[in-house]
């Protein structure tokens, strides 16, 4: 049986860096041993001398919009979603390749139209394109009047059966929507519980009622699907965690009570601070005397950015960033993922998010845990054999030049990601002679 044997490197196992001399052996799909002793090799084996490089588990992107993009600088009001489904499918295939090439071997979808995630998952399994394992997401379920409601302003997001948005109101409507979309292959249900995040202030009210969130969770869990929710508001975080939502997106206004609720529910938090960080930097550089704020230019935005509104967004983001070390200290499971494909957020640029957390006081090795072990845990039943380097687990492995547990920026350059295995199969290989 052909094996791949990794020697002479630094091994980050998803939690800690193993002491020197650790040898990792892969056979077919799995890691078969992790230990000190050099494995005996045969001619058929591939021996990878890491030469001081780092071997780590494949990373998990936990907030992935596969159809957003392509990168349009700071002016992408349509998220690409104004294009036909066939075009969006190609965008998704390209995004999947960008992800696998920087060492992302799994992703959890965070809403898409046109069954893009389900189609992408199948296309990758069939070898039509390269990409991570996909936990496909539903359309974004919003109530009437949500900021993103398709009949509101952003018409392209909710065009009949194709857009990003699916409008749901009341428990029967939600139950039906969850059943339909899970029946079509989606494995995570996205709810838009409350408003705000990044470029918008965060009101402390919610679109969804408690009963509506509970029925979404009960229906999804009954069908084996996860639930995730856009909930920046303080009360939305409490409502989501107490109802059993699995992934809490953004969680901007989380406080001690929210932390307690998240821990009690064993929920995962996706802080997704890169968009907030990029937006604030951009906003500070904008000359308001020069006219309307250029992001989403072309849309009638009656209450679009003012200096007062921006000051509130800034205050709220400073609060969110200040809570990050507290989340870690309290033992909250945090993961990586953000709105890539949106303005100023090109897909593939995932290491920039990691740098934001380091900037706000999280140790690089902890951010690496978010990227690997925590991400796999957030995948629920899909991730039980992933996210760590341990005998018996699936061989999703990445070889990186340098040491990302000390300096996450080494992951920024795709040229530093030398080898990517998913399920034991080579996805990218810059080491082959
Ligand atoms: Zn999103």
Coordinates of C-alpha atoms in Angstrom, one line a residue, residues 5-268:
X5 CA 5.7 9.7 5.2
X6 CA 6.5 13.2 6.6
X7 CA 9.8 13.6 8.4
X8 CA 12.1 16.3 9.8
X9 CA 9.6 19.0 10.3
X10 CA 7.5 21.0 12.8
X11 CA 4.1 19.4 13.4
X12 CA 1.2 21.6 14.5
X13 CA -1.4 19.0 15.4
X14 CA -4.4 21.3 15.6
X15 CA -3.8 22.1 19.3
X16 CA 0.0 22.3 20.0
X17 CA 3.3 22.1 18.2
X18 CA 4.8 18.6 18.7
X19 CA 8.4 18.4 19.8
X20 CA 11.0 17.8 17.1
X21 CA 11.4 14.6 15.3
X22 CA 7.7 13.8 14.8
X23 CA 7.1 11.5 11.9
X24 CA 3.6 11.4 10.3
X25 CA 2.5 8.5 8.1
X26 CA -0.4 8.6 5.7
X27 CA -1.9 5.6 4.1
X28 CA -4.7 6.0 1.6
X29 CA -7.2 8.4 3.1
X30 CA -5.9 8.3 6.6
X31 CA -3.2 9.3 9.0
X32 CA -2.0 6.0 10.3
X33 CA 0.7 7.0 12.8
X34 CA 2.1 10.1 14.5
X35 CA 5.3 9.4 16.4
X36 CA 8.9 9.8 17.2
X37 CA 10.3 6.8 15.5
X38 CA 11.2 6.9 11.8
X39 CA 8.9 4.7 9.8
X40 CA 10.5 2.0 7.7
X41 CA 10.0 2.9 4.1
X42 CA 9.6 0.9 0.9
X43 CA 10.2 2.0 -2.7
X44 CA 6.5 2.7 -3.2
X45 CA 6.4 5.2 -0.3
X46 CA 6.7 8.9 -0.8
X47 CA 9.0 10.4 1.8
X48 CA 8.5 14.1 2.3
X49 CA 11.5 15.6 4.1
X50 CA 9.8 18.7 5.5
X51 CA 13.2 20.4 5.9
X52 CA 12.0 22.5 8.8
X53 CA 8.7 23.4 7.3
X54 CA 5.4 23.0 9.2
X55 CA 2.9 20.2 8.8
X56 CA -0.5 21.2 9.9
X57 CA -4.2 20.0 9.5
X58 CA -6.1 21.4 6.5
X59 CA -7.9 24.6 7.5
X60 CA -11.6 25.2 7.7
X61 CA -13.3 28.3 6.4
X62 CA -16.5 28.5 8.4
X63 CA -18.3 31.4 6.6
X64 CA -18.0 30.8 2.9
X65 CA -20.1 32.4 0.2
X66 CA -19.0 30.4 -2.7
X67 CA -20.9 32.5 -5.3
X68 CA -19.7 35.9 -4.1
X69 CA -17.3 37.6 -6.5
X70 CA -15.1 37.8 -8.5
X71 CA -13.1 40.5 -6.7
X72 CA -14.4 43.9 -7.8
X73 CA -12.2 46.1 -5.6
X74 CA -14.3 48.4 -3.4
X75 CA -17.3 48.6 -5.7
X76 CA -19.2 45.3 -5.8
X77 CA -22.8 46.2 -4.9
X78 CA -24.2 43.1 -6.5
X79 CA -21.9 40.5 -4.9
X80 CA -21.8 39.0 -8.4
X81 CA -25.4 37.8 -7.8
X82 CA -26.8 39.8 -10.7
X83 CA -25.3 37.3 -13.0
X84 CA -26.9 34.1 -14.4
X85 CA -26.6 30.9 -12.4
X86 CA -24.2 29.4 -14.9
X87 CA -21.8 32.3 -14.4
X88 CA -22.1 32.1 -10.6
X89 CA -21.2 28.4 -10.8
X90 CA -18.0 29.3 -12.5
X91 CA -17.3 31.9 -9.8
X92 CA -17.9 29.2 -7.2
X93 CA -15.5 26.8 -8.9
X94 CA -12.8 29.5 -9.0
X95 CA -13.3 30.4 -5.3
X96 CA -13.0 26.7 -4.4
X97 CA -9.7 26.5 -6.2
X98 CA -8.4 29.7 -4.5
X99 CA -9.4 28.2 -1.2
X100 CA -7.7 24.8 -1.6
X101 CA -4.5 26.4 -2.9
X102 CA -4.0 28.3 0.3
X103 CA -4.6 25.2 2.4
X104 CA -8.4 25.4 3.1
X105 CA -9.6 21.8 2.9
X106 CA -13.1 22.2 4.3
X107 CA -15.7 25.0 4.2
X108 CA -19.1 25.6 5.7
X109 CA -21.4 27.6 3.4
X110 CA -23.0 30.7 4.6
X111 CA -25.9 31.2 2.1
X112 CA -26.1 31.2 -1.7
X113 CA -28.7 31.1 -4.4
X114 CA -29.2 28.6 -7.1
X115 CA -28.1 25.6 -4.9
X116 CA -24.6 26.8 -5.7
X117 CA -23.0 25.1 -2.6
X118 CA -24.8 21.8 -3.3
X119 CA -23.7 21.9 -6.9
X120 CA -20.1 22.8 -5.9
X121 CA -19.9 19.9 -3.5
X122 CA -21.0 17.5 -6.2
X123 CA -18.6 19.0 -8.8
X124 CA -15.7 18.7 -6.4
X125 CA -16.6 15.1 -5.6
X126 CA -16.8 14.3 -9.3
X127 CA -13.5 15.9 -10.0
X128 CA -14.9 18.7 -12.2
X129 CA -13.1 21.2 -10.2
X130 CA -10.6 21.2 -7.3
X131 CA -11.8 22.5 -3.9
X132 CA -12.4 21.9 -0.2
X133 CA -15.0 19.6 1.4
X134 CA -18.2 21.5 1.3
X135 CA -21.0 21.7 3.9
X136 CA -23.6 23.3 1.6
X137 CA -25.7 26.1 2.9
X138 CA -29.3 27.2 2.1
X139 CA -30.3 30.6 0.8
X140 CA -30.4 33.3 3.5
X141 CA -33.7 33.0 5.3
X142 CA -34.9 36.5 6.1
X143 CA -38.2 37.8 7.4
X144 CA -40.2 40.4 5.4
X145 CA -38.6 43.8 5.9
X146 CA -35.1 42.5 6.6
X147 CA -32.4 44.9 5.3
X148 CA -31.7 42.3 2.7
X149 CA -35.3 41.4 1.8
X150 CA -35.4 40.9 -1.9
X151 CA -38.4 43.2 -2.4
X152 CA -36.8 45.9 -0.3
X153 CA -34.0 47.5 -2.3
X154 CA -31.5 44.8 -3.2
X155 CA -33.8 43.3 -5.8
X156 CA -31.0 41.1 -7.2
X157 CA -30.7 39.2 -4.0
X158 CA -34.2 37.7 -4.1
X159 CA -35.2 37.2 -7.7
X160 CA -37.8 34.5 -7.5
X161 CA -36.1 31.1 -6.9
X162 CA -32.6 32.3 -7.9
X163 CA -31.4 35.0 -5.5
X164 CA -29.6 34.9 -2.3
X165 CA -32.6 35.7 -0.2
X166 CA -35.6 33.4 0.7
X167 CA -38.3 35.3 2.6
X168 CA -39.9 33.4 5.5
X169 CA -42.5 34.6 8.0
X170 CA -44.0 32.5 10.8
X171 CA -43.3 29.0 11.9
X172 CA -45.1 27.1 9.1
X173 CA -43.2 29.2 6.4
X174 CA -39.9 28.5 8.1
X175 CA -40.6 24.8 8.6
X176 CA -41.4 24.5 4.9
X177 CA -38.4 26.5 3.8
X178 CA -36.0 24.4 5.9
X179 CA -37.5 21.1 4.7
X180 CA -37.3 22.1 1.1
X181 CA -33.8 23.4 1.1
X182 CA -32.4 20.5 3.2
X183 CA -34.3 18.2 0.9
X184 CA -32.3 19.6 -2.0
X185 CA -29.0 18.8 -0.4
X186 CA -28.2 21.8 1.9
X187 CA -26.6 20.8 5.2
X188 CA -26.6 24.1 7.0
X189 CA -29.5 26.5 7.3
X190 CA -28.8 30.2 7.4
X191 CA -31.1 32.6 9.3
X192 CA -30.8 36.4 9.3
X193 CA -31.9 37.0 12.9
X194 CA -30.8 40.6 13.4
X195 CA -29.4 43.6 11.6
X196 CA -26.0 45.3 11.4
X197 CA -22.3 44.4 11.3
X198 CA -19.3 45.9 9.5
X199 CA -20.8 48.8 7.6
X200 CA -24.0 49.1 9.5
X201 CA -24.8 50.1 13.1
X202 CA -26.3 47.3 15.3
X203 CA -29.8 47.9 16.7
X204 CA -30.8 45.8 19.7
X205 CA -33.9 44.3 18.1
X206 CA -34.4 41.2 16.0
X207 CA -36.2 40.3 12.8
X208 CA -36.9 36.7 14.0
X209 CA -39.1 35.8 16.9
X210 CA -38.0 33.2 19.5
X211 CA -40.6 30.7 18.1
X212 CA -39.3 31.2 14.6
X213 CA -35.7 30.5 15.5
X214 CA -36.8 27.5 17.6
X215 CA -38.8 25.9 14.7
X216 CA -35.9 26.5 12.3
X217 CA -33.5 24.7 14.7
X218 CA -35.9 21.8 15.5
X219 CA -36.7 21.2 11.9
X220 CA -33.0 21.4 10.7
X221 CA -31.7 19.3 13.6
X222 CA -34.4 16.7 13.0
X223 CA -33.1 16.4 9.4
X224 CA -29.4 16.2 10.5
X225 CA -28.6 19.8 9.3
X226 CA -26.8 22.5 11.2
X227 CA -28.2 26.0 11.7
X228 CA -26.2 29.3 11.5
X229 CA -27.5 32.8 12.1
X230 CA -26.4 36.3 11.3
X231 CA -26.8 37.8 14.7
X232 CA -24.8 40.9 15.6
X233 CA -27.3 42.1 18.3
X234 CA -26.9 41.3 22.0
X235 CA -30.5 40.0 22.3
X236 CA -30.1 38.1 19.0
X237 CA -27.1 36.3 20.3
X238 CA -29.0 35.2 23.4
X239 CA -32.0 34.1 21.4
X240 CA -29.9 32.1 18.9
X241 CA -27.8 30.4 21.5
X242 CA -30.7 29.5 23.7
X243 CA -32.7 28.1 20.7
X244 CA -29.7 25.8 19.8
X245 CA -28.3 27.6 16.8
X246 CA -24.9 25.9 16.0
X247 CA -23.0 28.8 14.5
X248 CA -23.4 32.4 15.6
X249 CA -22.2 34.7 12.9
X250 CA -20.5 38.0 13.8
X251 CA -21.8 38.2 17.4
X252 CA -20.6 41.8 17.5
X253 CA -22.3 42.8 20.7
X254 CA -21.6 39.6 22.7
X255 CA -21.3 40.3 26.5
X256 CA -20.9 38.1 29.6
X257 CA -24.5 36.8 29.4
X258 CA -24.0 36.0 25.7
X259 CA -20.8 34.1 26.5
X260 CA -22.6 32.1 29.1
X261 CA -25.4 31.2 26.7
X262 CA -23.0 30.3 24.0
X263 CA -21.0 28.1 26.3
X264 CA -24.1 26.4 27.7
X265 CA -25.3 25.7 24.1
X266 CA -21.8 24.5 22.9
X267 CA -22.3 26.9 20.0
X268 CA -19.5 28.2 17.7

